[in-house]
Amino acid sequence: MRILACSNSCPRWDDGRLAPRSPGGLVPMMVSLLNEHGGHWIFTAPPDRPGTVEEIQVGNGIWLHPVEPGEELRRQHYDVVSIQLLLGLLHYMHDTSVQPVFDSAMRDAWAGYEAVNQSYAKRLSELSDGSADELVLINDPHLMLVPEFFVPPQTNRAGRLAYFLGTPWPEPDYFSIIPGQIRSRILASLLRCDVVGFHATRWADAFLACCARYLENARVEGRTVTYSGRRTELIATPFPLDTGVLDTMVDEPATASWRERLAELSSGRKLMLRADRLDLWKNIPRGFLAYEMLLERRPELAEQCWFAAVVTPPSRAAGRHQDYAAATEEMVRRINSRFAPAGPEAVSLIRPGRGTDSRNCVLAGLTMSSVALVNSTYDGLNLFAKEAAYLISDDAWLLLSANAGAHEQLSEYSVTLDPFDIAHTSEAMEAALDGRLGSSKRPARRTRLRGETLSQWLKTVFLL
């Protein structure tokens, strides 16, 4: 097995050791995979190591290949196209009365997006030997054109090429808000891969529907698309939960320290916990509004319960993200001034920072929680939901958005939320905090999640 990976997300490497920068997404899995099998990883050079472009060997048989686009290309590729345009599209976040705008600035940014994808494909081509045992994995919306530049038309490769997208995929009507040329270009590029994967069946189905509608001569049969002489298989397989890592981390001193801090802040009250990056689709304000509605019905709950949100900032917050964060902070201040003017906070934002300490904080909170909340508007998976399903107690409940990719796997172990219905979310919070929901099938959900493995996920993605 010869592994080549491409992602915008990047690891940490110190003292000959490879480690994830954050607990979510593909990075922890790639770290585990490369530590076990070795291989090459191409990624965008991190902000704390600008200008790093030389090949780096880490440990035994692992090579890292940072790509440094420079600040202007980084802005065009990352901020404008990948974040504002594509992530807004994939998560249904555009206000279509005014967005997106394809003016000269967006055309220039798209050219920057192309240039960065070309640089990735060039590095990948230099490393690839096309052997039968070669597995190439491309991840992130930032790299949707890499397959186009990497695989020439009609070229047959002996190895396997897979693109895995950790976000949702929109239905055809919403996908139409980007210009037809870009729309078809993205789809055709991804169909240069042997496999295109998602966390949930509904995202794979939406991708197939877009291919059928927008690519002339594309033939969709079941979960296979045939286009320009190639066959691409669509698969849905969620990231596995590394329960061994969780079992170790819950007993770490850092986790125990966070339990003490959270216990002090809760002041003996029941804990309702959420943990999110401050991304627009995480729907944090509606969660607080639902709890505020509950406190309006039952103000005494402010003395009995504590709603804590563990939050981390986006990598390059700007514009709507900054407004979103400010609105969330103002909402917290308002709720506390209304319902906890003199006592402990009724709702809190906990900011442990990025990295391992953040995850220790989340795991500590989950082991103490009566309720875990995920009310994302649209989410590719949501790893926190899986961690909650594994760690919360028998009499605790996970409230889970129907539009989170994890819902497909965890619906029988959770209470389904309509993420846009604040009243419904408020009522679900009340029932969960009152203990009126019965058992959450903890033994069954723990057994199911323990059965997941990285090797199984890899075999599914590459159809091995």
Coordinates of C-alpha atoms in Angstrom, one line a residue:
M1 CA 0.0 0.0 0.0
R2 CA 1.5 3.3 -1.1
I3 CA -0.5 6.3 0.3
L4 CA -0.5 9.8 -1.2
A5 CA -2.8 12.4 0.5
C6 CA -3.8 15.9 -0.5
S7 CA -5.7 18.3 1.9
N8 CA -5.9 21.9 2.7
S9 CA -5.9 21.0 6.4
C10 CA -2.4 20.3 7.8
P11 CA -0.8 18.5 10.7
R12 CA 1.7 19.5 13.3
W13 CA 5.2 18.0 13.1
D14 CA 7.7 18.4 16.0
D15 CA 10.6 16.4 17.1
G16 CA 10.1 13.7 14.4
R17 CA 6.5 13.2 15.4
L18 CA 3.3 13.8 13.4
A19 CA 0.2 15.0 15.3
P20 CA -3.2 16.6 14.5
R21 CA -3.7 20.3 15.0
S22 CA -7.4 19.9 16.0
P23 CA -9.6 16.9 16.9
G24 CA -12.0 17.0 13.9
G25 CA -11.9 16.4 10.2
L26 CA -9.6 14.2 8.2
V27 CA -6.3 15.3 9.8
P28 CA -6.4 13.0 12.9
M29 CA -7.3 10.0 10.6
M30 CA -4.4 10.9 8.2
V31 CA -2.0 11.1 11.1
S32 CA -3.0 7.7 12.3
L33 CA -2.9 6.2 8.8
L34 CA 0.5 7.6 7.9
N35 CA 1.9 6.7 11.3
E36 CA 0.9 3.1 10.6
H37 CA 1.6 2.8 6.9
G38 CA 3.9 5.7 5.9
G39 CA 3.4 7.8 2.8
H40 CA 3.3 11.3 1.4
W41 CA 1.0 14.2 2.5
I42 CA 0.6 17.4 0.5
F43 CA -1.1 20.3 2.3
T44 CA -1.2 24.1 2.5
A45 CA 1.6 25.4 4.6
P46 CA 0.2 26.5 8.0
P47 CA 0.2 30.2 9.1
D48 CA 2.7 29.5 11.9
R49 CA 5.2 28.1 9.3
P50 CA 4.9 30.5 6.4
G51 CA 7.2 29.9 3.4
T52 CA 7.8 26.3 4.3
V53 CA 7.9 24.5 1.0
E54 CA 10.7 21.9 1.3
E55 CA 9.9 18.2 1.7
I56 CA 10.0 17.2 5.3
Q57 CA 10.6 13.6 6.6
V58 CA 8.9 12.8 9.8
G59 CA 9.6 9.6 11.6
N60 CA 10.1 6.5 9.5
G61 CA 8.6 6.6 6.0
I62 CA 6.5 9.7 6.3
W63 CA 7.1 12.7 4.0
L64 CA 5.3 16.0 4.2
H65 CA 5.0 18.4 1.3
P66 CA 3.8 21.9 2.3
V67 CA 2.4 24.1 -0.5
E68 CA 2.9 27.8 0.1
P69 CA 0.7 29.8 -2.2
G70 CA 1.7 33.3 -0.9
E71 CA -0.7 35.7 0.8
E72 CA -2.5 37.0 -2.3
L73 CA -3.2 33.5 -3.7
R74 CA -4.1 32.3 -0.2
R75 CA -6.6 35.1 0.1
Q76 CA -8.2 34.3 -3.4
H77 CA -8.1 30.5 -3.0
Y78 CA -8.9 30.2 0.6
D79 CA -10.9 33.2 1.8
V80 CA -12.8 34.2 -1.4
V81 CA -13.4 30.9 -3.3
S82 CA -13.1 28.1 -0.7
I83 CA -14.7 29.7 2.3
Q84 CA -17.0 32.4 1.0
L85 CA -18.1 30.8 -2.2
L86 CA -17.8 27.0 -1.9
L87 CA -18.4 26.4 1.8
G88 CA -21.3 28.8 1.6
L89 CA -22.7 26.8 -1.4
L90 CA -22.2 23.4 0.2
H91 CA -23.8 24.4 3.5
Y92 CA -26.7 26.4 2.0
M93 CA -25.4 29.6 3.6
H94 CA -25.7 32.1 0.7
D95 CA -28.4 34.8 0.9
T96 CA -29.4 34.3 -2.7
S97 CA -31.0 37.8 -2.9
V98 CA -27.5 39.2 -3.0
Q99 CA -25.1 36.2 -3.1
P100 CA -23.0 34.9 -4.7
V101 CA -21.7 37.7 -7.0
F102 CA -19.6 36.7 -10.0
D103 CA -17.9 40.0 -10.9
S104 CA -14.3 40.7 -12.0
A105 CA -13.0 40.2 -8.4
M106 CA -14.6 36.7 -8.2
R107 CA -13.2 35.8 -11.6
D108 CA -9.7 36.8 -10.5
A109 CA -10.2 34.8 -7.3
W110 CA -11.3 31.8 -9.3
A111 CA -8.1 32.0 -11.3
G112 CA -6.2 32.0 -8.0
Y113 CA -8.2 28.9 -6.9
E114 CA -7.2 27.2 -10.2
A115 CA -3.5 28.1 -9.7
V116 CA -3.4 26.6 -6.2
N117 CA -5.1 23.4 -7.4
Q118 CA -2.6 23.2 -10.2
S119 CA 0.3 23.5 -7.8
Y120 CA -1.2 20.6 -5.7
A121 CA -1.7 18.5 -8.8
K122 CA 1.9 19.2 -10.0
R123 CA 3.3 18.1 -6.7
L124 CA 1.1 15.0 -6.7
S125 CA 2.2 14.1 -10.3
E126 CA 5.8 14.3 -9.2
L127 CA 5.2 11.9 -6.3
S128 CA 2.9 9.5 -8.0
D129 CA 4.3 6.4 -9.7
G130 CA 0.9 5.1 -10.9
S131 CA 1.5 1.7 -9.4
A132 CA -1.3 -0.8 -8.7
D133 CA -0.9 -0.4 -4.9
E134 CA -1.0 3.4 -4.9
L135 CA -3.9 5.0 -3.1
V136 CA -4.4 8.7 -3.6
L137 CA -6.8 10.5 -1.3
I138 CA -7.9 14.1 -2.0
N139 CA -9.9 15.9 0.6
D140 CA -11.5 19.4 1.2
P141 CA -13.6 21.7 -1.0
H142 CA -10.4 23.8 -1.5
L143 CA -9.0 21.1 -3.9
M144 CA -12.0 20.2 -6.2
L145 CA -10.0 20.9 -9.4
V146 CA -6.9 18.8 -8.4
P147 CA -8.3 15.6 -10.1
E148 CA -8.7 17.6 -13.3
F149 CA -5.1 18.7 -13.4
F150 CA -3.8 15.4 -12.0
V151 CA -5.5 13.0 -14.3
P152 CA -5.4 13.8 -18.1
P153 CA -8.6 12.9 -20.1
Q154 CA -8.8 9.2 -21.0
T155 CA -5.8 8.2 -18.9
N156 CA -6.2 4.9 -17.0
R157 CA -4.3 4.6 -13.7
A158 CA -3.4 1.3 -12.2
G159 CA -3.8 2.6 -8.6
R160 CA -6.9 4.1 -7.0
L161 CA -7.9 7.8 -6.8
A162 CA -10.5 8.9 -4.2
Y163 CA -12.0 12.2 -3.4
F164 CA -13.7 12.4 0.0
L165 CA -15.7 15.5 0.9
G166 CA -16.4 16.1 4.6
T167 CA -19.1 18.7 4.0
P168 CA -22.7 18.3 2.7
W169 CA -23.5 18.4 -1.0
P170 CA -26.4 20.6 -2.1
E171 CA -29.4 19.6 -4.1
P172 CA -29.4 20.5 -7.8
D173 CA -31.6 23.6 -7.5
Y174 CA -29.2 25.2 -5.0
F175 CA -26.1 24.0 -6.9
S176 CA -27.4 26.1 -9.8
I177 CA -26.6 29.4 -8.0
I178 CA -23.0 29.1 -9.3
P179 CA -22.3 29.7 -13.0
G180 CA -22.8 26.7 -15.4
Q181 CA -19.2 26.7 -16.5
I182 CA -17.9 26.4 -12.9
R183 CA -20.7 24.0 -12.0
S184 CA -19.8 21.5 -14.7
R185 CA -16.1 22.0 -14.2
I186 CA -16.3 20.9 -10.6
L187 CA -18.4 17.9 -11.3
A188 CA -16.3 16.8 -14.2
S189 CA -13.1 17.1 -12.2
L190 CA -14.4 15.0 -9.3
L191 CA -15.6 12.4 -11.9
R192 CA -11.9 11.9 -12.8
C193 CA -11.7 9.9 -9.5
D194 CA -12.5 6.2 -9.1
V195 CA -14.4 7.0 -6.0
V196 CA -16.2 10.1 -4.6
G197 CA -17.2 9.8 -0.9
F198 CA -19.3 11.5 1.6
H199 CA -20.3 11.0 5.2
A200 CA -24.0 10.4 4.5
T201 CA -26.1 8.8 1.8
R202 CA -28.2 12.0 1.3
W203 CA -25.0 14.0 0.3
A204 CA -24.0 11.2 -2.2
D205 CA -27.6 11.2 -3.6
A206 CA -27.5 15.0 -4.1
F207 CA -24.2 14.7 -5.9
L208 CA -25.6 12.0 -8.2
A209 CA -28.6 14.2 -8.9
C210 CA -26.3 17.2 -9.8
C211 CA -24.3 15.0 -12.2
A212 CA -27.5 13.8 -13.9
R213 CA -28.9 17.3 -14.3
Y214 CA -25.8 19.3 -15.2
L215 CA -23.4 17.0 -17.1
E216 CA -24.5 16.2 -20.6
N217 CA -23.8 12.6 -21.5
A218 CA -23.3 11.6 -17.8
R219 CA -25.0 8.2 -17.1
V220 CA -26.1 7.6 -13.6
E221 CA -26.9 4.0 -12.7
G222 CA -27.4 3.3 -9.0
R223 CA -24.3 4.7 -7.3
T224 CA -22.2 4.7 -10.4
V225 CA -21.6 7.6 -12.8
T226 CA -20.1 7.0 -16.2
Y227 CA -18.8 10.2 -17.8
S228 CA -16.1 10.7 -20.6
G229 CA -15.2 7.1 -20.6
R230 CA -14.7 6.8 -16.8
R231 CA -16.7 5.0 -14.1
T232 CA -16.9 6.7 -10.7
E233 CA -18.4 5.0 -7.7
L234 CA -20.3 7.0 -5.0
I235 CA -19.9 5.9 -1.5
A236 CA -21.2 7.0 1.9
T237 CA -19.1 6.1 4.9
P238 CA -18.8 8.3 8.0
F239 CA -15.4 8.9 9.6
P240 CA -14.9 6.3 12.3
L241 CA -14.7 7.4 16.0
D242 CA -11.3 6.5 17.5
T243 CA -12.8 5.1 20.8
G244 CA -9.4 4.0 22.0
V245 CA -8.1 7.6 21.9
L246 CA -11.3 8.7 23.7
D247 CA -10.9 6.1 26.4
T248 CA -7.4 7.2 27.0
M249 CA -8.1 10.9 27.0
V250 CA -11.0 10.8 29.4
D251 CA -8.5 9.6 32.1
E252 CA -5.8 12.2 31.3
P253 CA -4.9 14.8 34.0
A254 CA -5.9 17.6 31.6
T255 CA -9.4 16.1 31.3
A256 CA -9.6 15.8 35.1
S257 CA -8.5 19.4 35.4
W258 CA -11.3 20.5 33.1
R259 CA -13.9 18.5 35.0
E260 CA -12.9 20.4 38.1
R261 CA -13.2 23.7 36.3
L262 CA -16.5 22.9 34.7
A263 CA -17.9 21.5 38.0
E264 CA -17.0 24.8 39.6
L265 CA -18.8 26.8 36.9
S266 CA -21.9 24.6 36.9
S267 CA -22.3 25.1 40.7
G268 CA -24.1 21.7 41.0
R269 CA -26.5 22.3 38.2
K270 CA -27.3 20.0 35.3
L271 CA -25.1 20.6 32.3
M272 CA -26.3 21.0 28.7
L273 CA -23.2 21.0 26.4
R274 CA -22.4 21.9 22.8
A275 CA -19.0 22.1 21.2
D276 CA -18.5 23.8 17.8
R277 CA -16.2 25.9 15.7
L278 CA -17.8 29.3 15.2
D279 CA -18.9 28.5 11.7
L280 CA -22.1 29.9 10.3
W281 CA -23.8 26.5 9.8
K282 CA -23.3 25.4 13.4
N283 CA -26.4 27.4 14.3
I284 CA -25.2 28.5 17.7
P285 CA -27.5 31.5 18.0
R286 CA -30.7 29.5 17.4
G287 CA -29.6 27.1 20.1
F288 CA -29.3 30.0 22.6
L289 CA -32.6 31.4 21.4
A290 CA -34.3 28.1 22.0
Y291 CA -32.9 28.0 25.6
E292 CA -33.9 31.6 26.1
M293 CA -37.5 30.6 25.1
L294 CA -37.3 27.7 27.7
L295 CA -36.1 30.1 30.4
E296 CA -39.0 32.4 29.6
R297 CA -41.4 29.5 30.3
R298 CA -39.5 28.3 33.3
P299 CA -37.1 30.9 34.7
E300 CA -36.2 28.7 37.7
L301 CA -34.2 26.4 35.3
A302 CA -31.4 29.0 35.3
E303 CA -30.7 27.9 38.9
Q304 CA -31.0 24.2 38.0
C305 CA -29.3 24.0 34.7
W306 CA -26.3 25.4 32.9
F307 CA -26.0 25.6 29.1
A308 CA -22.3 25.7 28.1
A309 CA -21.0 26.1 24.5
V310 CA -17.3 25.2 24.0
V311 CA -16.3 27.3 21.0
T312 CA -13.2 27.6 18.8
P313 CA -12.6 30.3 16.2
P314 CA -12.3 29.6 12.4
S315 CA -8.9 29.7 11.0
R316 CA -9.3 33.0 9.2
A317 CA -12.4 34.7 10.6
A318 CA -13.7 37.7 8.6
G319 CA -16.9 39.4 7.5
R320 CA -20.0 37.3 8.3
H321 CA -18.0 35.1 10.7
Q322 CA -17.0 38.1 12.8
D323 CA -20.6 39.4 12.8
Y324 CA -21.8 35.9 13.7
A325 CA -19.4 35.7 16.7
A326 CA -20.4 39.2 17.9
A327 CA -24.1 38.4 17.7
T328 CA -23.5 35.1 19.6
E329 CA -21.6 37.0 22.4
E330 CA -24.3 39.6 22.6
M331 CA -27.0 36.9 22.9
V332 CA -25.1 35.3 25.8
R333 CA -24.9 38.7 27.6
R334 CA -28.6 39.3 27.1
I335 CA -29.7 35.9 28.4
N336 CA -27.5 36.2 31.5
S337 CA -28.7 39.7 32.3
R338 CA -32.3 38.6 32.0
F339 CA -32.1 35.3 33.9
A340 CA -28.9 35.3 36.0
P341 CA -28.3 38.9 36.9
A342 CA -26.7 38.0 40.3
G343 CA -25.9 34.3 40.2
P344 CA -23.8 32.0 38.1
E345 CA -24.2 32.4 34.4
A346 CA -27.2 30.6 32.8
V347 CA -25.4 30.3 29.5
S348 CA -21.6 30.5 28.9
L349 CA -19.1 30.5 26.1
I350 CA -16.1 28.4 27.0
R351 CA -12.9 29.1 24.9
P352 CA -10.2 26.6 25.7
G353 CA -8.3 27.4 22.5
R354 CA -7.3 25.0 19.7
G355 CA -5.5 21.7 20.0
T356 CA -5.5 18.9 22.6
D357 CA -6.6 21.0 25.5
S358 CA -9.8 21.9 23.6
R359 CA -10.6 18.2 23.2
N360 CA -9.9 17.5 26.9
C361 CA -12.4 20.2 27.8
V362 CA -15.1 18.8 25.5
L363 CA -14.6 15.2 26.7
A364 CA -14.7 16.3 30.3
G365 CA -17.9 18.1 29.6
L366 CA -19.5 15.2 27.9
T367 CA -18.8 12.9 30.8
M368 CA -20.7 15.3 33.0
S369 CA -23.6 16.3 30.7
S370 CA -27.2 15.6 31.0
V371 CA -27.8 16.8 27.4
A372 CA -25.5 17.2 24.4
L373 CA -26.8 19.5 21.7
V374 CA -26.1 19.5 17.9
N375 CA -28.5 21.7 15.9
S376 CA -26.4 22.4 12.8
T377 CA -28.3 23.8 9.8
Y378 CA -26.4 21.5 7.5
D379 CA -23.3 19.6 8.6
G380 CA -21.2 17.0 6.7
L381 CA -20.9 14.8 9.8
N382 CA -20.3 16.4 13.2
L383 CA -17.7 14.5 15.2
F384 CA -19.0 16.0 18.5
A385 CA -22.3 14.1 17.9
K386 CA -20.4 10.8 17.7
E387 CA -18.3 11.6 20.8
A388 CA -21.4 12.5 22.7
A389 CA -23.1 9.2 21.7
Y390 CA -20.1 7.4 23.0
L391 CA -19.5 9.3 26.2
I392 CA -22.7 10.6 27.7
S393 CA -24.3 8.6 30.5
D394 CA -27.3 6.2 30.3
D395 CA -29.7 8.8 31.4
A396 CA -28.3 11.6 29.2
W397 CA -29.5 12.5 25.7
L398 CA -28.1 13.7 22.5
L399 CA -30.3 16.2 20.7
L400 CA -29.2 15.9 17.0
S401 CA -30.1 17.9 13.9
A402 CA -31.8 16.0 11.1
N403 CA -29.4 17.8 8.8
A404 CA -26.2 16.6 10.4
G405 CA -24.5 13.8 8.5
A406 CA -24.1 11.9 11.8
H407 CA -27.9 11.7 12.0
E408 CA -28.0 8.8 9.5
Q409 CA -25.9 6.7 11.8
L410 CA -27.1 8.0 15.2
S411 CA -30.9 8.7 14.8
E412 CA -32.0 5.7 16.9
Y413 CA -29.8 6.9 19.8
S414 CA -30.8 10.5 19.7
V415 CA -33.7 13.0 19.6
T416 CA -34.1 14.4 16.1
L417 CA -34.2 18.2 15.9
D418 CA -35.5 20.5 13.1
P419 CA -32.6 23.0 13.3
F420 CA -34.7 25.9 12.0
D421 CA -37.6 25.3 14.5
I422 CA -36.6 27.2 17.7
A423 CA -39.8 26.2 19.5
H424 CA -39.3 22.5 18.7
T425 CA -35.7 22.7 19.9
S426 CA -36.8 24.5 23.1
E427 CA -39.3 21.7 23.9
A428 CA -36.7 19.0 23.2
M429 CA -34.3 20.7 25.6
E430 CA -37.0 20.9 28.3
A431 CA -37.9 17.2 27.9
A432 CA -34.3 16.1 28.0
L433 CA -33.4 18.3 31.0
D434 CA -36.5 17.0 32.9
G435 CA -35.5 13.4 32.2
R436 CA -38.7 12.6 30.3
L437 CA -37.1 10.8 27.4
G438 CA -36.3 7.4 28.9
S439 CA -33.1 5.4 28.1
S440 CA -30.7 6.6 25.4
K441 CA -29.5 3.0 24.6
R442 CA -26.0 3.7 25.8
P443 CA -24.6 0.1 25.7
A444 CA -25.9 -0.4 22.1
R445 CA -24.5 2.9 20.8
R446 CA -21.1 2.3 22.5
T447 CA -20.8 -1.1 21.0
R448 CA -21.7 0.2 17.6
L449 CA -19.1 3.0 17.7
R450 CA -16.4 0.7 19.1
G451 CA -16.8 -1.5 16.1
E452 CA -15.7 1.3 13.7
T453 CA -12.1 1.1 12.5
L454 CA -9.8 3.2 10.3
S455 CA -8.9 0.2 8.2
Q456 CA -12.6 -0.5 7.4
W457 CA -13.1 3.1 6.4
L458 CA -10.0 3.0 4.1
K459 CA -11.2 -0.2 2.5
T460 CA -14.6 1.3 1.9
V461 CA -13.3 4.5 0.4
F462 CA -11.0 2.8 -2.0
L463 CA -13.3 -0.2 -2.7
L464 CA -10.6 -2.6 -1.6

